[in-house]
Coordinates of C-alpha atoms and ligand atoms in Angstrom, one line a residue:
X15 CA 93.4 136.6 83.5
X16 CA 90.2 134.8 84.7
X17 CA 88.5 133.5 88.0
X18 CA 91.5 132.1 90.1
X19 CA 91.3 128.3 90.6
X20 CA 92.1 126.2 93.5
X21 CA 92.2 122.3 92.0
X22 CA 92.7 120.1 94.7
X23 CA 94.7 116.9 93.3
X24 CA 97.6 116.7 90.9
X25 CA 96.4 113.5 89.3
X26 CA 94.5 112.5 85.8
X27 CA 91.6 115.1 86.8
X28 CA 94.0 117.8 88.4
X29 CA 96.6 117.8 85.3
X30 CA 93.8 117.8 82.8
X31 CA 92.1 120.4 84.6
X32 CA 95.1 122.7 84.7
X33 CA 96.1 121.9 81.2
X34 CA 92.5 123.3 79.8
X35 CA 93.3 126.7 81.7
X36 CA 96.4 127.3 80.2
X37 CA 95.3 126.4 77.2
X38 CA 92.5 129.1 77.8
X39 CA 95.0 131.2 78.8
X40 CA 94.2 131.5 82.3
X41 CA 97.0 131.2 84.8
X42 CA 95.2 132.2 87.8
X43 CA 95.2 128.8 89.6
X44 CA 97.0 126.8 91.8
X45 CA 97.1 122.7 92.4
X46 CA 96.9 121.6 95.8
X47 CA 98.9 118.4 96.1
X48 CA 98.7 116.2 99.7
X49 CA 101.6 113.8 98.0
X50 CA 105.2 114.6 97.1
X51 CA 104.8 114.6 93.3
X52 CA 102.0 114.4 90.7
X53 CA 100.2 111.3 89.4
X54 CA 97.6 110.3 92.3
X55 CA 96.8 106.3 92.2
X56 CA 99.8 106.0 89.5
X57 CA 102.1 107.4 91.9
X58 CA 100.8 105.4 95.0
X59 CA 100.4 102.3 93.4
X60 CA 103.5 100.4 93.0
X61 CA 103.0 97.1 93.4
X62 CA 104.6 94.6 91.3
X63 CA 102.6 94.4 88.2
X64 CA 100.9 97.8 88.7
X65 CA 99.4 98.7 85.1
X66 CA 96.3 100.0 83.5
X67 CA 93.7 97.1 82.3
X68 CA 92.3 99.8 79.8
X69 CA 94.1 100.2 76.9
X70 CA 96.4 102.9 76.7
X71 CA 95.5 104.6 73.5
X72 CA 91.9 105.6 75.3
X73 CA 93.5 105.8 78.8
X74 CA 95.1 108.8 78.0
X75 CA 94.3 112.6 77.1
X76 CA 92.6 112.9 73.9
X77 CA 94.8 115.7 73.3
X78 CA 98.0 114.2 74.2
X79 CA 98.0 110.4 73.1
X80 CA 99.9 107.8 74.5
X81 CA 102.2 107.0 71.4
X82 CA 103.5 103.5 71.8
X83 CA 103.7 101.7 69.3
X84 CA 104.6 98.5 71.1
X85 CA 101.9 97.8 73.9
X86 CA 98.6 97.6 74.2
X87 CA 98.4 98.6 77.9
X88 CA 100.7 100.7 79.9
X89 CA 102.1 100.1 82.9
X90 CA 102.3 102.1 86.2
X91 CA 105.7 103.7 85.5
X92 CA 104.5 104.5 81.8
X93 CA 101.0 106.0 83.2
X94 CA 103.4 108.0 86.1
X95 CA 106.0 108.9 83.8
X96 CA 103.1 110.3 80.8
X97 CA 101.9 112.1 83.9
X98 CA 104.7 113.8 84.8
X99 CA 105.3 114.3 81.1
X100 CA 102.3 116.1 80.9
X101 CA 103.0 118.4 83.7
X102 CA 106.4 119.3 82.1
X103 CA 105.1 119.9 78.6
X104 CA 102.3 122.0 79.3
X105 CA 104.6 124.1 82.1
X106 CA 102.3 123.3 85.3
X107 CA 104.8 122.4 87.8
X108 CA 105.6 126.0 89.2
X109 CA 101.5 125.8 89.5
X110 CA 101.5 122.8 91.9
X111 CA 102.5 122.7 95.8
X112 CA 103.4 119.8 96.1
X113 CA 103.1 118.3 100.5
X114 CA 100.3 120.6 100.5
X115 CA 96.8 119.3 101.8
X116 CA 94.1 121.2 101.7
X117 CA 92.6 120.5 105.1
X118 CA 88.9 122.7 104.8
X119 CA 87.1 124.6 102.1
X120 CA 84.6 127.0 103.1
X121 CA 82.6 129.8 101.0
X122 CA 82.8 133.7 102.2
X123 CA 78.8 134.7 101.2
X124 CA 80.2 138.2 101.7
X125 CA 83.0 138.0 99.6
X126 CA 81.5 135.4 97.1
X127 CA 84.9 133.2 97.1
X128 CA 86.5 130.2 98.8
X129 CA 88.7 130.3 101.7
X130 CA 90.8 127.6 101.2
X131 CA 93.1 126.1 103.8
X132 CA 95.7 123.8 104.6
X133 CA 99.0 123.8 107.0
X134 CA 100.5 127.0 105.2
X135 CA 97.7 128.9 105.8
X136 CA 94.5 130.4 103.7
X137 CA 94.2 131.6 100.7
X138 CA 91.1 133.2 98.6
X139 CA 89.6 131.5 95.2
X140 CA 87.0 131.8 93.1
X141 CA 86.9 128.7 92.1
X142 CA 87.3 125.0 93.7
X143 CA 87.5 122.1 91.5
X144 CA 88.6 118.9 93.4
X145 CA 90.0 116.5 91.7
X146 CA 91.1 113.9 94.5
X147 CA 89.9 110.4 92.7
X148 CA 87.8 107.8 94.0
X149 CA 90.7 105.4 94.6
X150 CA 93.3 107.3 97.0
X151 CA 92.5 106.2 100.3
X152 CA 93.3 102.3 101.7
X153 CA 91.1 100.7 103.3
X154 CA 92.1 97.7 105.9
X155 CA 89.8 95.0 106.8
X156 CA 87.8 95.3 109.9
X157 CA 89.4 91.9 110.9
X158 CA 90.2 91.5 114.4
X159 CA 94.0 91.2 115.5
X160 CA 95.4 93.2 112.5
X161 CA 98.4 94.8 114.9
X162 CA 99.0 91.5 116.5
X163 CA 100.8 90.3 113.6
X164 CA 104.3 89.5 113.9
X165 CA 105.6 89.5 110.5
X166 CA 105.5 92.5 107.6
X167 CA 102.3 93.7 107.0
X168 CA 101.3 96.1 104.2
X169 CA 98.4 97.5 102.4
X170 CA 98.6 96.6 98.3
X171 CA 98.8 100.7 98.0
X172 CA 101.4 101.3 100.1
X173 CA 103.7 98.7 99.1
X174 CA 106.4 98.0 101.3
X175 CA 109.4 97.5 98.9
X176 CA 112.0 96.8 101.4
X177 CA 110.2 94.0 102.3
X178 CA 111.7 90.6 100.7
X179 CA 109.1 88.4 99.4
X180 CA 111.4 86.0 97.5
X181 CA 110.9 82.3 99.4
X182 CA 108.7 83.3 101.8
X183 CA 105.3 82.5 102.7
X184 CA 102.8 85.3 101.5
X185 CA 99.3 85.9 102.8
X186 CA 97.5 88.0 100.3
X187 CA 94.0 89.1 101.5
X188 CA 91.4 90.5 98.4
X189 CA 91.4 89.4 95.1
X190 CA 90.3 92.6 92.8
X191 CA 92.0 93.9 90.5
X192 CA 95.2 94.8 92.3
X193 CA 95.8 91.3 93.7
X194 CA 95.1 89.7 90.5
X195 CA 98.6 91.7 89.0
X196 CA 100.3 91.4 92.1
X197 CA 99.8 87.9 92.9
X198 CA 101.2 86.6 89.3
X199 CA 104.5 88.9 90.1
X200 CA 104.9 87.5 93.9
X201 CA 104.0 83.9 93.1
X202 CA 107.2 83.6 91.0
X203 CA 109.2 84.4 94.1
X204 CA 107.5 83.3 97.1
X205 CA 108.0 80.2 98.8
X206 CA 104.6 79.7 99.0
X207 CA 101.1 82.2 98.6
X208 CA 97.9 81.8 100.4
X209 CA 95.0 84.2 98.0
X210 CA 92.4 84.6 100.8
X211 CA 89.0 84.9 98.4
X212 CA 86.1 86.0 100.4
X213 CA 84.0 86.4 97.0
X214 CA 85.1 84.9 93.4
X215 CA 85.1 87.6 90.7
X216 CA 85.0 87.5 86.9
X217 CA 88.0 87.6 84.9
X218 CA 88.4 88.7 81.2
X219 CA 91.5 87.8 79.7
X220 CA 93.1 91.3 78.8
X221 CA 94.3 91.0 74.8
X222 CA 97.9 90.2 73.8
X223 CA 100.0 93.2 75.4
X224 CA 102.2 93.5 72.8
X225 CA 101.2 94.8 68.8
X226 CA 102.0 92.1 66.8
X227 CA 105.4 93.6 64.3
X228 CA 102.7 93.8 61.1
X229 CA 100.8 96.9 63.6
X230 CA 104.0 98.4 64.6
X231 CA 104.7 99.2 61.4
X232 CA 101.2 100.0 60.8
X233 CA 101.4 102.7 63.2
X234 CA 104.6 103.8 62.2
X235 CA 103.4 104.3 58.7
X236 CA 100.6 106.0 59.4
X237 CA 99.8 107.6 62.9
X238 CA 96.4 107.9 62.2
X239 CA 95.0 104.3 62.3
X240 CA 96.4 104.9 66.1
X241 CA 93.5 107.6 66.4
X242 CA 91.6 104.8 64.8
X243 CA 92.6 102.1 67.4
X244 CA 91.5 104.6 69.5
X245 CA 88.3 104.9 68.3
X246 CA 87.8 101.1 67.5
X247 CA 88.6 100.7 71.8
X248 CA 85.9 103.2 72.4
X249 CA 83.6 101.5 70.4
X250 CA 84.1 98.2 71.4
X251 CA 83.7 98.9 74.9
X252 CA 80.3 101.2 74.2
X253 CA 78.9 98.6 72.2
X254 CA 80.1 95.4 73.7
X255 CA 80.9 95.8 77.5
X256 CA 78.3 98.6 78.0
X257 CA 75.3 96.6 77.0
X258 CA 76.5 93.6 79.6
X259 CA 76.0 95.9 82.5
X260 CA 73.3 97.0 80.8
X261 CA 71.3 94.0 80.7
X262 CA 71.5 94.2 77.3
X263 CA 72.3 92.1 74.2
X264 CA 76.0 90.9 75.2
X265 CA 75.0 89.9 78.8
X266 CA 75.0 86.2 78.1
X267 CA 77.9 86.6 75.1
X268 CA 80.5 88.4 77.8
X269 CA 79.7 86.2 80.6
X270 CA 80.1 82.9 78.4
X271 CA 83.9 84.7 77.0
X272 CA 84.4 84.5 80.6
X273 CA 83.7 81.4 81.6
X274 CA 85.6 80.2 78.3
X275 CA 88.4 81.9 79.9
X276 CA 88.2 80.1 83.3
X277 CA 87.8 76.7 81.4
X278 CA 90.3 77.3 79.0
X279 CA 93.1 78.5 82.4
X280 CA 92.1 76.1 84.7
X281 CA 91.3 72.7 84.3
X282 CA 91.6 71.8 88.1
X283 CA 87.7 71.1 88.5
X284 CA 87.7 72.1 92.4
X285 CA 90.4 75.3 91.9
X286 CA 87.4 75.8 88.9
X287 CA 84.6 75.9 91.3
X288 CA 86.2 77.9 93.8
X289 CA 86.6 80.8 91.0
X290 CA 82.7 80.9 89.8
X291 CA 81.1 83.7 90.5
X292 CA 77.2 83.2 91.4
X293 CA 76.4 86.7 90.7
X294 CA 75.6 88.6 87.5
X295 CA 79.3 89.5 85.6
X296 CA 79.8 93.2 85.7
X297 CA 78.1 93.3 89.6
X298 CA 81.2 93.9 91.1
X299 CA 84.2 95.4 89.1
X300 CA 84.9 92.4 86.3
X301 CA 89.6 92.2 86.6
X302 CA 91.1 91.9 83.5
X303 CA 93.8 90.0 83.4
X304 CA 95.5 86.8 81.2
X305 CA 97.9 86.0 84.1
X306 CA 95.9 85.7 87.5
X307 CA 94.7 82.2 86.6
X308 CA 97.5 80.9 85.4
X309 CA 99.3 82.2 88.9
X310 CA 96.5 80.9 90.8
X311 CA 97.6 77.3 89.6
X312 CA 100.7 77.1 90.6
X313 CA 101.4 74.3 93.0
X314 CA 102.8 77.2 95.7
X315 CA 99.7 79.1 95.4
X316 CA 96.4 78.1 97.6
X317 CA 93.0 80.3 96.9
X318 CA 91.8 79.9 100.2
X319 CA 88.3 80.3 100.8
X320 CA 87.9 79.5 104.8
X321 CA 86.2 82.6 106.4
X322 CA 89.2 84.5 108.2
X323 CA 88.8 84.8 111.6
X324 CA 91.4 87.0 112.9
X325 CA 95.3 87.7 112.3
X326 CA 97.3 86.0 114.8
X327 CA 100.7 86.8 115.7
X328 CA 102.0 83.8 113.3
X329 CA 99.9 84.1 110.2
X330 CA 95.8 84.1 109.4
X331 CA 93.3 82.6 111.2
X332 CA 90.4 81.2 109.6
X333 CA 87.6 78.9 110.4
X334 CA 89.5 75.4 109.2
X335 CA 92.8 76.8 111.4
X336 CA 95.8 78.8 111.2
X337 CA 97.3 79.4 108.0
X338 CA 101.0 80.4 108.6
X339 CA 102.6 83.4 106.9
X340 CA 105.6 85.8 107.4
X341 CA 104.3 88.2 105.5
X342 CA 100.5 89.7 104.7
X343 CA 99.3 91.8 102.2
X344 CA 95.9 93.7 102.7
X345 CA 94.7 94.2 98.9
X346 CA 91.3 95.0 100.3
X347 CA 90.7 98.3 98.2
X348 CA 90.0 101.7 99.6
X349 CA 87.5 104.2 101.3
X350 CA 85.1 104.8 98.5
X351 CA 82.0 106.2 99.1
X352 CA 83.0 109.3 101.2
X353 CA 83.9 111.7 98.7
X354 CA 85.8 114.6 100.2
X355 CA 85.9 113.1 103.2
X356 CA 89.3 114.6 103.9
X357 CA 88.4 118.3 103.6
X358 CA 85.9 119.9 105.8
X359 CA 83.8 122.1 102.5
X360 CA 81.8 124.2 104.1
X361 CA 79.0 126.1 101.5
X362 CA 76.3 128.6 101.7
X363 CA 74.5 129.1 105.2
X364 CA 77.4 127.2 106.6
X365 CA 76.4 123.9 105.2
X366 CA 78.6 121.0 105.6
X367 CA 79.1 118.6 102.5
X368 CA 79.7 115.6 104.8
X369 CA 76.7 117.0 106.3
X370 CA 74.7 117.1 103.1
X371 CA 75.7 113.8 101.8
X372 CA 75.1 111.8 104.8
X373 CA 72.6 109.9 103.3
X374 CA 75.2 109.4 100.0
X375 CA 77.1 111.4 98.1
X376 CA 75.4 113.0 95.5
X377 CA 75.9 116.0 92.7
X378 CA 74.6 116.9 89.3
X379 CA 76.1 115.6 86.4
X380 CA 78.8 114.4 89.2
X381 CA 80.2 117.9 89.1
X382 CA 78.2 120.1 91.2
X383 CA 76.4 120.2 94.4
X384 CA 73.3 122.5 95.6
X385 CA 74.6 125.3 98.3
X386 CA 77.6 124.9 96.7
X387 CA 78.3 128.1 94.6
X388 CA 81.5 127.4 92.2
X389 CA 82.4 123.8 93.7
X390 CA 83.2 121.9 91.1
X391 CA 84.1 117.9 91.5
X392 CA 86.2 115.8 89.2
X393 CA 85.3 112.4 88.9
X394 CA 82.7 112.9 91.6
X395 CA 79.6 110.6 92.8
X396 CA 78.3 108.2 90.3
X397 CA 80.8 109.2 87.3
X398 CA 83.0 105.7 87.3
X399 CA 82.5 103.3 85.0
X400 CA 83.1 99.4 84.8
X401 CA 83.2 99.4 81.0
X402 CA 85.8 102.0 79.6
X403 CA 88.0 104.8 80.2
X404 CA 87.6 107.3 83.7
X405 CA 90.2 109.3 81.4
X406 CA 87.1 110.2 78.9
X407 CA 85.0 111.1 81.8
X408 CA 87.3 113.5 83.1
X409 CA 88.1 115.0 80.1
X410 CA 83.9 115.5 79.4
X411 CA 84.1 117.4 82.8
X412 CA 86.8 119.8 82.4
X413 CA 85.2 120.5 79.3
X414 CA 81.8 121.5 81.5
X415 CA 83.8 123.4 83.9
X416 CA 85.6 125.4 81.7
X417 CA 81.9 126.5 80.0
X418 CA 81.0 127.6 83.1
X419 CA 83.9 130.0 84.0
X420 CA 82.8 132.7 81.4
X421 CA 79.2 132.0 82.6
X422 CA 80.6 132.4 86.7
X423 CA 82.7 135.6 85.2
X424 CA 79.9 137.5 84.0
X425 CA 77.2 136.9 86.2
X426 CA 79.0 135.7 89.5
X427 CA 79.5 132.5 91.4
X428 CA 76.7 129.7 90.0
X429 CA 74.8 127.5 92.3
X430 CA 73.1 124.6 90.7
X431 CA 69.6 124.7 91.2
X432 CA 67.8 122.1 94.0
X433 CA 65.6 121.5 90.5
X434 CA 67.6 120.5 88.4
X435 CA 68.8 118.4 91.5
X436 CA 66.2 116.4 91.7
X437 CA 65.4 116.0 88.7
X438 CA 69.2 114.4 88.0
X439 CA 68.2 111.8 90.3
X440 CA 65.2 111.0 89.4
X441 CA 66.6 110.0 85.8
X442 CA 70.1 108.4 87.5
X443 CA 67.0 106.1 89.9
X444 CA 65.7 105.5 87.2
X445 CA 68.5 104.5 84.8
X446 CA 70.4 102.9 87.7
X447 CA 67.2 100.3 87.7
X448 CA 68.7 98.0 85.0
X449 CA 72.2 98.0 85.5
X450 CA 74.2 95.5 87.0
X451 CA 75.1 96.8 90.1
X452 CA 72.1 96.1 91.7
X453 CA 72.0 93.1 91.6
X454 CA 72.8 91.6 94.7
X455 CA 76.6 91.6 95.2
X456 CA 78.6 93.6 97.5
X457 CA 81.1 96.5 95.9
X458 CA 82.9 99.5 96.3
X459 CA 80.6 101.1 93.8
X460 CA 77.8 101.1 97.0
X461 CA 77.6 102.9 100.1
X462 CA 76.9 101.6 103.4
X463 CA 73.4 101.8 102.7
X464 CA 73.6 99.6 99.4
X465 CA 73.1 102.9 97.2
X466 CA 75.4 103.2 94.1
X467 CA 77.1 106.1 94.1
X468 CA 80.0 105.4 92.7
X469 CA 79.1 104.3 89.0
X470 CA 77.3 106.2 85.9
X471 CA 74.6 104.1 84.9
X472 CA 74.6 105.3 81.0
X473 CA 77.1 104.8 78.0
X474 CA 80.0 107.2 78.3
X475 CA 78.4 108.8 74.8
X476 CA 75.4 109.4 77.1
X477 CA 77.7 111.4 79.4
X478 CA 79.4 113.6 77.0
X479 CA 76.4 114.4 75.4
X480 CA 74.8 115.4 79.0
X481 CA 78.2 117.4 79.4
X482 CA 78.8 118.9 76.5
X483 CA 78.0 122.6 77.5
X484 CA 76.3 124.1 81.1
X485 CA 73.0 125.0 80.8
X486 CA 72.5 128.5 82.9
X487 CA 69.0 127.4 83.4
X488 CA 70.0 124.5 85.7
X489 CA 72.1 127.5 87.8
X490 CA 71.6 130.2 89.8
X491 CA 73.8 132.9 89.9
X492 CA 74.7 135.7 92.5
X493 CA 73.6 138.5 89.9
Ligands
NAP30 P1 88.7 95.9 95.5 O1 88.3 95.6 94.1 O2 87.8 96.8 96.3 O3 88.9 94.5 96.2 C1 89.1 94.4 97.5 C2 89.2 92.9 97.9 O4 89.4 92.8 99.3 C3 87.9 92.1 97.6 O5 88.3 90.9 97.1 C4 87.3 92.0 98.9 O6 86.4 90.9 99.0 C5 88.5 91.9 99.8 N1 88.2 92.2 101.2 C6 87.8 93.4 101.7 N2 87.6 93.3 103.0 C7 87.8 92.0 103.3 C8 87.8 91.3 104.6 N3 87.5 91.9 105.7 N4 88.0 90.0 104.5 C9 88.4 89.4 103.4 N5 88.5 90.0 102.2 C10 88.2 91.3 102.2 O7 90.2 96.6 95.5 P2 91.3 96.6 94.5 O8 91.7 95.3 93.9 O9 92.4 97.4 95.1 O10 90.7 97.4 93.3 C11 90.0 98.6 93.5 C12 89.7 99.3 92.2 O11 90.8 99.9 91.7 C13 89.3 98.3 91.1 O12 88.0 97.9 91.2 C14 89.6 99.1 89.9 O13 88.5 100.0 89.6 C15 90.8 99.9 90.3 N6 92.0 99.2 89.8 C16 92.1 99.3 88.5 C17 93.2 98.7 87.9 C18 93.4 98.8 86.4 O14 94.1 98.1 85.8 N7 92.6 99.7 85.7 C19 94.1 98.0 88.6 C20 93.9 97.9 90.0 C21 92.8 98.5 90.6 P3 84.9 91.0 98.6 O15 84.9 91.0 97.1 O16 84.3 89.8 99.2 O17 84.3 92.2 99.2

């Protein structure tokens, strides 16, 4: 036995959560799960092209590799179907309720537990770790006459597969990293596509997706060079990307690789234009992807960069006119910056997380939150990354949360300390200083208020090492 868990999510951060306790031998938990089967984003996203721009051998469990052989990347039904491999293997599913939300959290002083609740009723833990991602809710633009629209109309997450794309014309409004796989995919079959670009973003060209034969049977020789692929992906990305959010020595050499890119994919000198970023690469979330500029081409694609207006009933309006369309897709991203906005978590002296964070979401080491006795958070306020795997960072923090459940055993639920608070933020101000972020662009790593609190300003090294084990001093606990 142990404490009993409540995790909240059944995605990356859920499952890897839930694996570590059985592994611990501690079966006391339960996974809360709002959707009708595991995987979180990997099960919501399906939109043609849906894959992973990180390469699989690092965007998966250190303890349960992705083994092909073949691919570089994986895509989403690979991801969903490792997931749900994952849950089989390690015997979680009887574990997960699957249509269950949990609609409010709230801690029992008197009892020193959560009262958890959602549509079935409540139930009593010792322990809340939520794991509900930073990508899960859609957001639609605030663009006047959305419903007006007389055509199909769908948000990128929430693709509408019924829906026949093949000859007709597309309206596709965003261009992150969802439209730039979709839009390759549905430019091969539409009649026409309108991209509507508000802002140009940086593209790297993501690396041959298929091992060349000579690596296949590399890997099939010896399975450890894949650990050291592995390794080689980790370190290219710490000591390489890192540094050009960084402001550091490969600022100048990654944007350049860039630009190379652009050059080398499009010669058209306007279409060229139209696709340079004036801010700093790394600002906003760089895509990475070979085939978006290529699609963008095409002589039935248009990037259209007219401000949009409105949605009429015919197409999208913008300020040069009407651009027809029968069908629109909103790949305008998702509802960032709220974390937890869903549940109503309710901690010590009756203090309301939304409450607490209304000036931005914030928690030590990402994980846990003042007046918040044993509240744990997976992938929580400023633990995303633009440079390598979220995978790793999850993994660094159900490490942490499984040091502190012998600590919470013994001496009873564990509070982080307003100290050790502040002084978290002081060092994330500071560090947060020279990154990229700051610089000047909009993005989904900001809140309303322009603070980041999506991203962790350090190398993912930095993090594990700031993870690797709880210090009691930055706690207090009940006894
Ligand atoms: P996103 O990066 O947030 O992009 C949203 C797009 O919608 C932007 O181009 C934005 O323009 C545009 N937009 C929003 N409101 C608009 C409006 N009112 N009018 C016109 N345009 C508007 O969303 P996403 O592409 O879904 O990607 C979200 C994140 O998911 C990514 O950054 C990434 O972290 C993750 N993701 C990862 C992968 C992967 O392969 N690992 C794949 C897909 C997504 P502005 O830029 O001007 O705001």
């Amino acid at each position: 036995m142990g404490p009993n868990v409540a995790i909240i999510g059944a995605g990356f951060g859920g499952l890897c959560m839930a694996i570590q306790l059985e592994k611990a031998g501690i079966r006391s938990y339960t996974i809360f799960e709002k959707g009708s089967d595991v995987g979180g984003t990997w099960r919501d996203n399906t939109y043609p092209g849906a894959g992973c721009d990180t390469h699989s051998h690092l965007y998966s469990f250190s303890f349960e590799r992705y083994s092909s052989r073949t691919r570089r990347y994986a895509g989403q039904p690979e991801i969903l179907g490792y997931l749900r491999g994952c849950a089989d293997k390690y015997g979680l599913r009887s574990r997960i309720r699957l249509n269950t939300a949990v609609v409010s959290a709230a801690f029992d002083e008197s009892l020193g537990k959560w009262r958890v609740r959602t549509p079935a009723g409540e139930e009593v833990f010792d322990v809340v770790v939520s794991a509900i991602g930073q990508l899960n809710r859609p957001q639609l633009p605030d663009i006047p006459g959305i419903s007006t629209f007389n055509g199909a109309a769908f948000h990128s997450a929430r693709w509408d597969h019924s829906v026949d794309l093949a000859g007709r014309r597309v309206a596709v409004i965003g261009n992150g990293s969802s439209a730039a796989q979709f839009v390759p995919k549905v430019a091969e079959v539409a009649g026409h596509l309108d991209l509507f670009q508000r802002t140009p973003n940086w593209v790297l060209p993501k690396q041959g997706t298929d091992f060349s034969p000579r690596v296949r049977t590399a890997f099939r020789l010896a399975p450890f060079l894949q650990r050291a692929y592995r390794e080689w992906v980790y370190r290219y990305a710490e000591h390489i990307l890192y540094p050009a959010l960084a402001g550091g020595w490969s600022t100048d050499l990654v944007r350049k690789y860039a630009l190379g890119h652009l050059h080398e994919q499009v010669s058209d000198p306007v279409l060229r234009a139209k696709l340079t970023p004036s801010y700093p690469l790394g600002c906003k979330r760089v895509v990475i992807d070979s085939d978006f500029y290529p699609a963008l081409t095409r002589p039935n694609v248009d990037v259209v960069t007219d401000r949009i207006t409105r949605i009429v009933p015919g197409g999208v309006e913008t300020v040069a006119g009407v651009r027809e369309a029968d069908a629109i897709v909103y790949a305008t991203g998702f509802e960032t910056s709220e974390f937890l906005s869903t549940i109503e978590v309710t901690g010590r002296d009756g203090r309301r997380l939304a409450e607490e964070w209304k000036e931005g979401a914030e928690a030590y080491l990402g994980i846990a939150v003042p007046h918040f006795p044993n509240l744990f958070l997976l992938y929580g306020p400023n633990t995303n990354l633009g440079h390598t795997s979220i995978v790793f960072m999850l993994e660094c923090q159900v490490r942490y949360i499984m040091g502190c459940l012998p600590q919470l055993a013994s001496r009873g639920p564990m509070e982080v300390r307003p100290e050790a608070m502040d002084t978290w933020r002081q060092n994330l101000d500071r560090d947060m200083e020279g990154m990229v972020w700051q610089a000047g662009c909009t993005s989904w790593y900001k809140n309303a208020s322009g603070r980041v609190t999506g991203n962790w300003p350090g190398s993912a090294t930095a993090y594990r090492r700031l993870t690797k084990t709880p210090r009691p001093e930055a706690f207090h606990f009940a006894r």
